[in-house]
XYZ file of C-alpha atoms in Angstrom:
159
model
C 151.738 131.481 94.127
C 154.930 133.319 96.226
C 154.744 137.522 95.592
C 158.515 137.657 96.111
C 159.252 134.619 92.905
C 156.050 135.243 91.867
C 155.883 131.393 91.210
C 152.660 129.282 91.694
C 151.492 126.442 91.617
C 148.202 124.699 90.029
C 146.383 121.989 92.691
C 143.273 121.896 90.344
C 141.964 123.834 87.631
C 138.484 124.344 88.844
C 136.827 126.926 91.594
C 138.151 126.062 94.815
C 135.620 127.429 97.903
C 137.089 126.659 101.596
C 140.459 125.817 101.675
C 142.198 123.160 105.362
C 144.771 121.341 106.106
C 146.407 119.233 107.545
C 150.450 119.939 106.768
C 150.347 116.735 104.383
C 146.401 117.340 102.188
C 144.676 120.906 100.755
C 141.020 120.535 101.095
C 138.842 122.570 98.844
C 134.971 122.795 98.245
C 135.123 122.331 94.308
C 131.952 123.576 91.890
C 129.775 123.713 94.748
C 128.989 119.804 94.105
C 132.565 117.521 96.509
C 134.196 118.059 98.030
C 138.196 117.128 97.583
C 142.068 116.598 98.879
C 145.221 116.851 97.397
C 148.580 115.439 98.588
C 150.576 119.070 98.751
C 153.838 117.482 97.831
C 153.063 115.725 94.815
C 148.948 117.396 93.758
C 147.907 113.998 93.613
C 144.040 114.703 94.230
C 144.285 111.566 97.392
C 140.394 112.274 98.917
C 136.567 113.037 96.782
C 133.718 113.139 99.042
C 131.092 112.543 96.174
C 128.470 114.830 95.509
C 127.132 117.665 98.259
C 124.264 119.864 96.528
C 125.597 123.166 96.937
C 129.295 123.046 99.089
C 130.335 125.488 99.203
C 132.932 126.736 102.392
C 134.564 123.603 104.122
C 137.161 123.050 107.555
C 139.530 120.403 107.759
C 137.736 119.510 111.799
C 140.624 118.908 114.661
C 140.872 117.588 118.325
C 136.748 116.678 119.523
C 136.047 116.557 115.825
C 139.332 114.913 113.687
C 139.004 112.487 111.470
C 135.869 114.544 109.924
C 135.417 117.764 107.175
C 132.720 120.208 107.374
C 130.166 121.228 104.221
C 128.574 124.459 104.553
C 125.923 124.517 101.799
C 124.140 127.981 99.791
C 121.124 125.370 100.498
C 121.084 126.204 103.811
C 122.432 122.660 104.944
C 125.690 121.706 107.299
C 127.369 118.179 106.075
C 130.061 116.235 108.036
C 132.354 113.872 106.203
C 133.982 111.154 107.695
C 137.699 111.032 106.066
C 138.019 107.857 105.861
C 134.234 107.053 105.082
C 133.344 109.358 102.879
C 130.132 108.350 104.775
C 128.185 111.723 104.959
C 125.803 113.151 107.431
C 123.849 116.280 107.473
C 124.171 117.685 111.078
C 122.202 121.092 110.742
C 119.658 122.202 108.449
C 117.557 124.778 108.184
C 119.590 127.426 107.687
C 119.713 130.082 104.335
C 123.091 130.233 102.003
C 126.067 129.285 103.967
C 129.011 129.789 102.762
C 131.831 130.193 105.135
C 132.443 127.109 107.999
C 136.153 127.225 110.762
C 136.433 124.528 113.694
C 136.761 126.756 116.613
C 139.668 125.279 119.099
C 136.963 124.808 121.706
C 135.778 121.844 119.576
C 132.400 124.570 117.669
C 131.440 125.382 114.254
C 131.546 128.768 113.450
C 129.259 129.584 110.528
C 127.710 132.268 108.306
C 124.952 132.582 107.238
C 123.732 134.742 104.450
C 123.004 137.381 107.613
C 124.030 135.497 110.734
C 127.120 134.116 111.866
C 126.523 130.402 113.679
C 128.086 128.529 116.248
C 127.689 124.680 116.137
C 127.975 122.933 118.853
C 128.545 119.087 120.102
C 126.998 116.741 122.185
C 129.151 115.886 125.023
C 131.284 113.505 123.516
C 132.706 116.051 121.486
C 131.289 114.305 117.859
C 128.088 115.712 116.185
C 126.943 113.139 113.473
C 128.720 109.877 115.423
C 126.648 111.051 118.676
C 124.083 107.577 120.475
C 121.360 109.774 120.563
C 118.252 107.513 118.002
C 119.505 110.115 115.101
C 115.817 112.406 115.202
C 117.514 115.226 117.313
C 119.524 118.179 115.821
C 120.418 121.001 115.461
C 118.797 124.055 113.590
C 119.610 127.792 112.472
C 116.849 130.705 113.205
C 116.969 134.149 112.568
C 120.270 133.931 113.006
C 120.612 131.770 116.092
C 121.177 128.535 117.073
C 118.700 125.815 118.610
C 118.110 122.638 118.559
C 115.262 121.088 117.209
C 114.201 118.074 114.795
C 115.265 116.714 112.236
C 115.927 113.462 110.273
C 119.763 112.627 110.393
C 120.574 111.587 106.804
C 123.122 109.708 106.249
C 124.516 108.853 102.814
C 128.081 106.247 102.219
C 130.346 107.652 99.000
C 128.699 105.646 95.876
């Protein structure tokens, strides 16, 4: 809404959270089950992540994390979604209720949990999901601190 002109432009009539933009597309977590993107000029939907259970906050990657968008979920997961393929990769799990996620200019992610803020640092090379490891090393949340633990990395192609 423009507070001076008292005008607004409707992009979506659904509950949205975690807005981010690259200047062309506006991305938002909507209805706690997906991330959608709208062309800012035409208001036409140009992206849909597919189903993400409990998606709440979202953040568009830039720098070493460009080409991805991240969803923090209310069920304690952090999901990376590739903007080209819509492949979803769970990159962290075991958290509490997540809401906000943002990309720090230093290439890490800052994520809120019920009672903490957690920083996740990607492996060398600056990527989470595309790391060359066998796919069993991941990150988990514990007592408000980030650490390294084991989890099965799951990928789900867009249906």
